[in-house]
Tab-separated table of C-alpha atoms and ligand atoms in Angstrom:
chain	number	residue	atom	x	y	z
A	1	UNK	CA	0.000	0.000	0.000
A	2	UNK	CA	1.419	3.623	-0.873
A	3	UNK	CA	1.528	6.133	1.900
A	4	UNK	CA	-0.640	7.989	3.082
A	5	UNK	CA	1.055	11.742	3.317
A	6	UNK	CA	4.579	11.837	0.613
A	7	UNK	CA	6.268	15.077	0.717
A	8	UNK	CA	8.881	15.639	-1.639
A	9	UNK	CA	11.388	18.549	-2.233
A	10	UNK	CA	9.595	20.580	0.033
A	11	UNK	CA	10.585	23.764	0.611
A	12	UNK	CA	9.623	27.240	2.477
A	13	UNK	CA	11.865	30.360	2.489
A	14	UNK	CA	10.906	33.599	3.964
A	15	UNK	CA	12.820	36.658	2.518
A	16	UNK	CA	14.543	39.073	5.455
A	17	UNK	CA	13.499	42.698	5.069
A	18	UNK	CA	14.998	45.336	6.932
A	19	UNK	CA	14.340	49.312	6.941
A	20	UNK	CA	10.838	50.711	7.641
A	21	UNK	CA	10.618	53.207	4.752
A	22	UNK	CA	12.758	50.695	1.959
A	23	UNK	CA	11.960	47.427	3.191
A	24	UNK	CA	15.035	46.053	1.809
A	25	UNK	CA	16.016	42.314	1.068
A	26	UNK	CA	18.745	41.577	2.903
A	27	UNK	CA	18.722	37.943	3.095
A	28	UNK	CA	16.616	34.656	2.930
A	29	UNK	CA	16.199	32.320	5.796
A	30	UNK	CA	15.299	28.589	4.439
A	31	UNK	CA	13.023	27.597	7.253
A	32	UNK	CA	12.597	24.270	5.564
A	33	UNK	CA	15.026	23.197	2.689
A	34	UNK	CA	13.987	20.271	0.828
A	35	UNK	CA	12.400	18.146	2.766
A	36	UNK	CA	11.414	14.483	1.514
A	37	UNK	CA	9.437	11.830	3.730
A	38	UNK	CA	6.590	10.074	3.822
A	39	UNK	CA	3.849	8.874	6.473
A	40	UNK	CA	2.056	5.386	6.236
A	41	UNK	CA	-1.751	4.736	7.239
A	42	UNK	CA	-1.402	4.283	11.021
A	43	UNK	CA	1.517	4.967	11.785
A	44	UNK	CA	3.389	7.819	14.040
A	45	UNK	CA	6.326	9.983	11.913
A	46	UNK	CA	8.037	11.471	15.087
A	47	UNK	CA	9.552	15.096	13.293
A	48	UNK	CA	12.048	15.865	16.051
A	49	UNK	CA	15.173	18.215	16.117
A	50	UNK	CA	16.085	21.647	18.051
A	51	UNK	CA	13.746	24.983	17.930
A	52	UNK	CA	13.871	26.610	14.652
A	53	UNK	CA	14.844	23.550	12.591
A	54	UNK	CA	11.908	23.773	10.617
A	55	UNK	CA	9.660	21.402	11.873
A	56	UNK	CA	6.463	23.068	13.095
A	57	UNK	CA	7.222	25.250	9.651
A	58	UNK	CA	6.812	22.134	7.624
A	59	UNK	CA	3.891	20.751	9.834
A	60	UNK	CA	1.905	23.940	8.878
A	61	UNK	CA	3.011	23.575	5.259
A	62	UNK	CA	1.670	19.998	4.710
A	63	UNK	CA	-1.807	21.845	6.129
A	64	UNK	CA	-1.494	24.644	3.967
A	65	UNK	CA	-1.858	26.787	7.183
A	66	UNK	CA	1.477	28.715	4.982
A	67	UNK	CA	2.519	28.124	1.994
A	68	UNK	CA	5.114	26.027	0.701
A	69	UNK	CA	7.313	28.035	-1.352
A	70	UNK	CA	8.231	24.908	-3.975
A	71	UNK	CA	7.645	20.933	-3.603
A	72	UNK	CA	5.100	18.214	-3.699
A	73	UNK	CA	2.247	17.497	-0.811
A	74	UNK	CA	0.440	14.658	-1.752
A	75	UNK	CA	-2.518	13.148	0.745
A	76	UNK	CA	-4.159	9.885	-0.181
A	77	UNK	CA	-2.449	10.538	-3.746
A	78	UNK	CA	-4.340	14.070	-4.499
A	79	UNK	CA	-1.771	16.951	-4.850
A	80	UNK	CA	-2.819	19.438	-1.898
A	81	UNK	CA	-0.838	22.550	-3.691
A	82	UNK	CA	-2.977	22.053	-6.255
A	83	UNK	CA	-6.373	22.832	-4.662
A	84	UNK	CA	-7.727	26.363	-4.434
A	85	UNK	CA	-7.855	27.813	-0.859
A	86	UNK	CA	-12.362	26.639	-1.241
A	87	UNK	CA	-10.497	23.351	-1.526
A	88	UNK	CA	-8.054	23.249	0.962
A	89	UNK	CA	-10.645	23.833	3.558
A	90	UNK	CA	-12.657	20.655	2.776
A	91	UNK	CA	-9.711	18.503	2.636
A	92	UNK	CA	-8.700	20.309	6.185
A	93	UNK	CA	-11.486	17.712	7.385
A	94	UNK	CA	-9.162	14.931	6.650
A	95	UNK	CA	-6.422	16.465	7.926
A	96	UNK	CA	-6.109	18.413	11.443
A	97	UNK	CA	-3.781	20.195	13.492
A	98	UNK	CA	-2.926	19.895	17.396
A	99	UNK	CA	-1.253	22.740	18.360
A	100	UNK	CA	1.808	23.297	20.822
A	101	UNK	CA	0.309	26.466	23.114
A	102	UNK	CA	-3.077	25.219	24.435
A	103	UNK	CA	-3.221	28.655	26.197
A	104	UNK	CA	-3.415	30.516	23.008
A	105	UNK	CA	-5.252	27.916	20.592
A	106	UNK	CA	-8.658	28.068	22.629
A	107	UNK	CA	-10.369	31.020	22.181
A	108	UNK	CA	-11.059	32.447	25.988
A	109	UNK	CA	-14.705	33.803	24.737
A	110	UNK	CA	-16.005	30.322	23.534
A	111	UNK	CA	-17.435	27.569	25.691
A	112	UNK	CA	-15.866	24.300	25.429
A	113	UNK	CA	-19.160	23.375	23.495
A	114	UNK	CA	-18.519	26.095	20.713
A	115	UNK	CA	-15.110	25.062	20.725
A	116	UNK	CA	-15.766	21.443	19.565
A	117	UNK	CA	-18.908	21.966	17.766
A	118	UNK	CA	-17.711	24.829	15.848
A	119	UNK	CA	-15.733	21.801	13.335
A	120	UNK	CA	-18.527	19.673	13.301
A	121	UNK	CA	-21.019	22.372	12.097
A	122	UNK	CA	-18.352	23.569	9.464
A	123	UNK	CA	-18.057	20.618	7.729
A	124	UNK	CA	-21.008	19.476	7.940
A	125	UNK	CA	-20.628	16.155	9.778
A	126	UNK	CA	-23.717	16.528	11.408
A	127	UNK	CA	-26.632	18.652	12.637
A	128	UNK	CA	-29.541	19.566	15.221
A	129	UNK	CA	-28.917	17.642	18.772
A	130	UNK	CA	-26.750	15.492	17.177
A	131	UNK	CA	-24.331	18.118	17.107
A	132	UNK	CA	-24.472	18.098	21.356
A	133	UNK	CA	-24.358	14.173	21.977
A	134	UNK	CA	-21.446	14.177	19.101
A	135	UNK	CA	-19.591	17.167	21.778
A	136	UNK	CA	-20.373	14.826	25.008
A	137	UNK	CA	-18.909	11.969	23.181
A	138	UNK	CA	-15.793	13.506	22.317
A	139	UNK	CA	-15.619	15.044	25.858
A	140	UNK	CA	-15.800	11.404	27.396
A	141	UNK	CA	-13.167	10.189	24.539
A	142	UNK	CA	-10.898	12.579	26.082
A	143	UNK	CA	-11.508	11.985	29.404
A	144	UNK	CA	-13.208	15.155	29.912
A	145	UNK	CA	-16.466	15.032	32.221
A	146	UNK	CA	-20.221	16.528	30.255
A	147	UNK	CA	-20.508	19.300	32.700
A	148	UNK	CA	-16.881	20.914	31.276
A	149	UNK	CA	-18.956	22.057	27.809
A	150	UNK	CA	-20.422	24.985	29.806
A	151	UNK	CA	-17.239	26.477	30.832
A	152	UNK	CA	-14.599	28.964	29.257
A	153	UNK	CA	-11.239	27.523	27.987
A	154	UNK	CA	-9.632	29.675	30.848
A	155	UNK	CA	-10.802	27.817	33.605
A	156	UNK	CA	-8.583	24.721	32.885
A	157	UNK	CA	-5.582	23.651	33.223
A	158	UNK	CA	-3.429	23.052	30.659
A	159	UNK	CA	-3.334	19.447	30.318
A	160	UNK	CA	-7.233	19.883	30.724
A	161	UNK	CA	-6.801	22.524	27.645
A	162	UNK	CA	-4.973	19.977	25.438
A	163	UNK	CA	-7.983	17.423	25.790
A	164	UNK	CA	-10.225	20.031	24.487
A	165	UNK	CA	-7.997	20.636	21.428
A	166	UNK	CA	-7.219	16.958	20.958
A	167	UNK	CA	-11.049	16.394	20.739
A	168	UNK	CA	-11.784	19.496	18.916
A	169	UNK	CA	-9.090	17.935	16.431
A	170	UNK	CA	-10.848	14.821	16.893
A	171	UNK	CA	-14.690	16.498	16.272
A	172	UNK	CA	-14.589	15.976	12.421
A	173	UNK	CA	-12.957	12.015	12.479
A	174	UNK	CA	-9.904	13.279	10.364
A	175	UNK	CA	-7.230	10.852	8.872
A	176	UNK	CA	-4.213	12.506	10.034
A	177	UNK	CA	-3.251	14.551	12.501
A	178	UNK	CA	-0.126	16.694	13.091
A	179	UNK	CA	0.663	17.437	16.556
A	180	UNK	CA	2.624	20.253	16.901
A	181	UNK	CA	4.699	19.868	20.028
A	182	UNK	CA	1.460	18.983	22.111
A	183	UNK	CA	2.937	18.570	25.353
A	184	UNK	CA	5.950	20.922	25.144
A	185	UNK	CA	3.960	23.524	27.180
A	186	UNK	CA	2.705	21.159	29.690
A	187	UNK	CA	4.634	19.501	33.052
A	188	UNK	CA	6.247	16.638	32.825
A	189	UNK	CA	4.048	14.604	34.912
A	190	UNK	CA	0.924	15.796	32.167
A	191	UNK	CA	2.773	14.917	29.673
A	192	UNK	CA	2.482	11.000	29.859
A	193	UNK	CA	-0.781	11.643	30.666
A	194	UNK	CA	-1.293	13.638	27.345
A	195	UNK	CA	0.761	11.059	24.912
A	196	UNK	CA	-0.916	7.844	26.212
A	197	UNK	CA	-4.151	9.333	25.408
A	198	UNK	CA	-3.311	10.450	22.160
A	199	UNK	CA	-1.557	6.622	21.963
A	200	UNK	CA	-5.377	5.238	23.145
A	201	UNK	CA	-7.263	7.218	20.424
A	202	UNK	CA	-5.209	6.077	17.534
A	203	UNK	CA	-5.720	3.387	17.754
A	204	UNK	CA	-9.272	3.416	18.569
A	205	UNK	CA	-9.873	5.394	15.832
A	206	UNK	CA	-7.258	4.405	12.949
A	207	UNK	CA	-5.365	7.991	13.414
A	208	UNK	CA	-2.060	8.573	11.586
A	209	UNK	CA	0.109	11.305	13.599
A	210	UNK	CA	2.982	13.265	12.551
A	211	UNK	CA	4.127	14.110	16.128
A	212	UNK	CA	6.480	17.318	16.418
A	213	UNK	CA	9.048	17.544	19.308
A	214	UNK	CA	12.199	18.847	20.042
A	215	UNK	CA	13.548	15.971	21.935
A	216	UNK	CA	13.670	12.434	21.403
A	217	UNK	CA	13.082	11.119	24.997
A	218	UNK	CA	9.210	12.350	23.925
A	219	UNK	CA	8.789	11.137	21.067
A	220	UNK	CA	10.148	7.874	22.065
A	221	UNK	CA	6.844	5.562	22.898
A	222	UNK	CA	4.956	6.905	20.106
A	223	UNK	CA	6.548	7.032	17.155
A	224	UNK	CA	6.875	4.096	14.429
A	225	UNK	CA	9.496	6.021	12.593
A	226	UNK	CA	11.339	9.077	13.157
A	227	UNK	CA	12.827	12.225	11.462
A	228	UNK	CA	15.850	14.068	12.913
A	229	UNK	CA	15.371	17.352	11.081
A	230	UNK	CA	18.742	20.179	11.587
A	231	UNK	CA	18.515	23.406	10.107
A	232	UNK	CA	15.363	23.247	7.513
A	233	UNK	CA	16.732	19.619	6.390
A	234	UNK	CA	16.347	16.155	7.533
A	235	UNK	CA	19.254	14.273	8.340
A	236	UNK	CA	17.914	10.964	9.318
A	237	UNK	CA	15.044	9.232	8.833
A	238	UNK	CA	14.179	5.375	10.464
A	239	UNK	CA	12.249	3.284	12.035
A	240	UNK	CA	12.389	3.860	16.199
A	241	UNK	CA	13.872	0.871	16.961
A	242	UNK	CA	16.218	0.891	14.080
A	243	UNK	CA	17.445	4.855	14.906
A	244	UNK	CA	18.034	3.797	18.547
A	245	UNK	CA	20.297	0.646	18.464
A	246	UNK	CA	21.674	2.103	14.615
A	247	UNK	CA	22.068	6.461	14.545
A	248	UNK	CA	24.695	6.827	11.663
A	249	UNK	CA	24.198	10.629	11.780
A	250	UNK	CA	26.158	12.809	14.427
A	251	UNK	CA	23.700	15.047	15.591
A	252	UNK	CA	21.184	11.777	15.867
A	253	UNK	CA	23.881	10.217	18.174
A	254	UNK	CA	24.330	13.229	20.119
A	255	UNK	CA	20.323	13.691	20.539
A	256	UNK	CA	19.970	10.173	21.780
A	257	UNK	CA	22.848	10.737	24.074
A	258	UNK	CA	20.778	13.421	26.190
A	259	UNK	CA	17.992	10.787	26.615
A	260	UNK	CA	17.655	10.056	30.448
A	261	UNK	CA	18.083	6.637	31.258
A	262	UNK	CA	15.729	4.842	34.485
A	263	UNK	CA	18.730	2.645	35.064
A	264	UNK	CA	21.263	4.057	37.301
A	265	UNK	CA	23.297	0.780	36.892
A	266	UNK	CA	23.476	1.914	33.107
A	267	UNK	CA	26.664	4.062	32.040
A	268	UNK	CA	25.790	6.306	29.556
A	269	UNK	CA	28.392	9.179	27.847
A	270	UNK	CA	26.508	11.653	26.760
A	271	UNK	CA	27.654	13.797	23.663
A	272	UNK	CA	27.478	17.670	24.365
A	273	UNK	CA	28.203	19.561	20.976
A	274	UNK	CA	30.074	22.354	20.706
A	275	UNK	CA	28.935	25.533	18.950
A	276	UNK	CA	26.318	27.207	18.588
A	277	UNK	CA	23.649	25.998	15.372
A	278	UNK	CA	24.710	28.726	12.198
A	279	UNK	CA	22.574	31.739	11.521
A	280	UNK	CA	19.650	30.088	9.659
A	281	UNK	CA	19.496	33.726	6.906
A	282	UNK	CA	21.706	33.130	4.173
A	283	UNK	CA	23.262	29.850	5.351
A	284	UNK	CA	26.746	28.718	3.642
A	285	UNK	CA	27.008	25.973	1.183
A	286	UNK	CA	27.920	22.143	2.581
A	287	UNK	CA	26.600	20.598	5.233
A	288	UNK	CA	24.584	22.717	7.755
A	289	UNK	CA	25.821	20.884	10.921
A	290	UNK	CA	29.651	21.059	9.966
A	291	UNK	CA	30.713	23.904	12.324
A	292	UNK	CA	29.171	21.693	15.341
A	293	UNK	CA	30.434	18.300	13.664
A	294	UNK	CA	33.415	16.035	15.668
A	295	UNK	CA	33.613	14.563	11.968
A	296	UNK	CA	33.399	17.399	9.788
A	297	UNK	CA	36.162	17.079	6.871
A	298	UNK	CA	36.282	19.783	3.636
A	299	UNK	CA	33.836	18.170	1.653
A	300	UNK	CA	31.236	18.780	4.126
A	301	UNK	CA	31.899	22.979	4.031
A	302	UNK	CA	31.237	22.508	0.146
A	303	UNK	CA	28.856	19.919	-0.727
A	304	UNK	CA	25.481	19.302	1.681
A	305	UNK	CA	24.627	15.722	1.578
A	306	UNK	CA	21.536	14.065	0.179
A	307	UNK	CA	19.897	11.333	2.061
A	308	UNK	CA	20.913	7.799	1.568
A	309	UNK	CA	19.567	5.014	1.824
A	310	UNK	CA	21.519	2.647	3.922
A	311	UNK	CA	18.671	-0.253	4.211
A	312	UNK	CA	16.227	-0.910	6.685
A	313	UNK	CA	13.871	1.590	5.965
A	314	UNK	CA	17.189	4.018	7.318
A	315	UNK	CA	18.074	6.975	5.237
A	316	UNK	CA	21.215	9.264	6.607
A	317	UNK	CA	22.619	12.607	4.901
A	318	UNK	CA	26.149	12.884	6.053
A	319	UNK	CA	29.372	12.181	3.629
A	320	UNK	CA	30.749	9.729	6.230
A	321	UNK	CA	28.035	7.220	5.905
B	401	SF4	FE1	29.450	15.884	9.909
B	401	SF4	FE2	30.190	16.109	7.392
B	401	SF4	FE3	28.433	14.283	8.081
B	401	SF4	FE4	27.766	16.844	8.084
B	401	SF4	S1	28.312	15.617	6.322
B	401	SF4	S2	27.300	15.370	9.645
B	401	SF4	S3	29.640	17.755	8.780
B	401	SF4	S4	30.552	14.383	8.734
């Protein structure tokens, strides 16, 4: 079976202005720089690397919440650059987003009922009182109680706030769903709470998730596969398993070196690069992680690598591999 989501080439570069009276060009910063991957039906694509990589940038791109500057986005094999914007928001029924800041994605004026009907009624999934058990259902799905419709977003707390946006998300039974850093904003202890849920409702109702985080220690029980992404590009790409006993790619190594271990018995060196990551406006040719690479030789200053396939379902863009 082909996959669900394939992305290919994709790009999105934002030109730097500067000057309030000339508003002049004086660089471009490649958010995301040719990006290739692809997501299967069921399945969790963990998108993981530091802030500013370009991963929430790419997340919104495969929405069309921006615009891709060039590349393909194609979802169930229908190209989604192609549609016109009347378009894009009937396909946005099949494809939802969970955003990272459930303080800010809830408007404060709406009651949880708005909130999660406010989908439903916009796409037409269904109507009349319908509309109400559909809200109470989705309330109990996320283990919210019937009696939290009536109040304002404000009065919970932010693990309580998630649940409503995971079930607003939820509201009109898309296919996949990108999760933009969903727990980054919450406390650790809400956090499990938060990804086992999301865990229970895939598979209860045949989600696929492209979760976005900047760590791998929380993407680790979710995702099937995973995507170390480094300055707008991805790196490496693997399944979980395969990423954790096999990273090829330095800055892979070095982010699985900062996962904590329960073991104390367990020894483990952890890799602290040095440097800081490179200005992402008007980046130099070659490899964007050679000024913080123990490996870096001159061919990585000229040339940046492509991803390779090294077997497995592993692909790695470094020259060393
Ligand atoms: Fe390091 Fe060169 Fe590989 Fe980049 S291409 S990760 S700089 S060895």
């Amino acid at each position: 079976m082909g996959p669900l989501l394939e992305v290919k080439n994709l790009k999105k570069h934002f030109s730097v202005n500067k000057g309030s009276i000339f508003n002049k060009n004086v660089g471009t910063l490649k958010a995301v720089d040719d990006v290739s991957f692809e997501v299967y039906k069921g399945e969790t694509l963990g998108l993981v690397g530091e802030s500013g990589c370009g991963k929430s940038t790419a997340g919104r791109c495969i929405l069309r919440l921006i615009e891709p500057t060039e590349g393909e986005i194609s979802f169930e094999g229908r190209d989604l650059r192609a549609l016109n914007a009347k378009d894009i928001r009937r396909a946005r029924k099949d494809l939802q987003m969970v955003f990272q800041d459930p303080y800010a994605s809830l408007n404060p004026r709406m009651k949880v009922r708005d909130i999660i009907s406010e989908p439903i009624l916009l796409h037409g999934i269904t109507r009349g009182r319908e509309v109400q058990n559909r809200v109470a259902k989705l309330l109990d799905v996320v283990g919210l109680a019937p009696y939290h419709a009536d109040r304002y977003a404000h009065e919970f707390s932010g693990g309580q706030r998630q649940r409503i946006g995971i079930a607003r998300a939820l509201a009109v039974e898309p296919k996949l769903v990108v999760c933009d850093e969903p727990v980054s904003a919450l406390d650790v202890s809400i956090q499990a709470q938060v990804i086992n849920l999301m865990e229970d409702l895939q598979r209860e109702f045949d989600l696929t998730f492209i979760f976005i985080a900047h760590d791998l220690s929380v993407v680790h029980h979710i995702s099937d596969r995973v995507a170390v992404m480094y300055l707008g590009r991805v790196v490496e790409i693997a399944g979980y398993s395969e990423l954790y006993k096999n990273s090829q790619h330095p800055y892979t190594k070095a982010l699985l070196s900062a996962i904590p271990v329960a073991n104390p018995k367990l020894k483990k060196e952890r890799i602290v690069l040095k440097g800081d990551v490179m200005s992402p406006i008007d980046l130099p040719p070659g490899c964007n992680f050679h000024n913080r690479c123990p490996h870096a030789a001159a061919v990585c200053k000229e040339t940046a690598p492509v991803l390779k396939d090294i077997g497995n379902g592993h692909k790695v863009a470094c020259h060393m591999i």
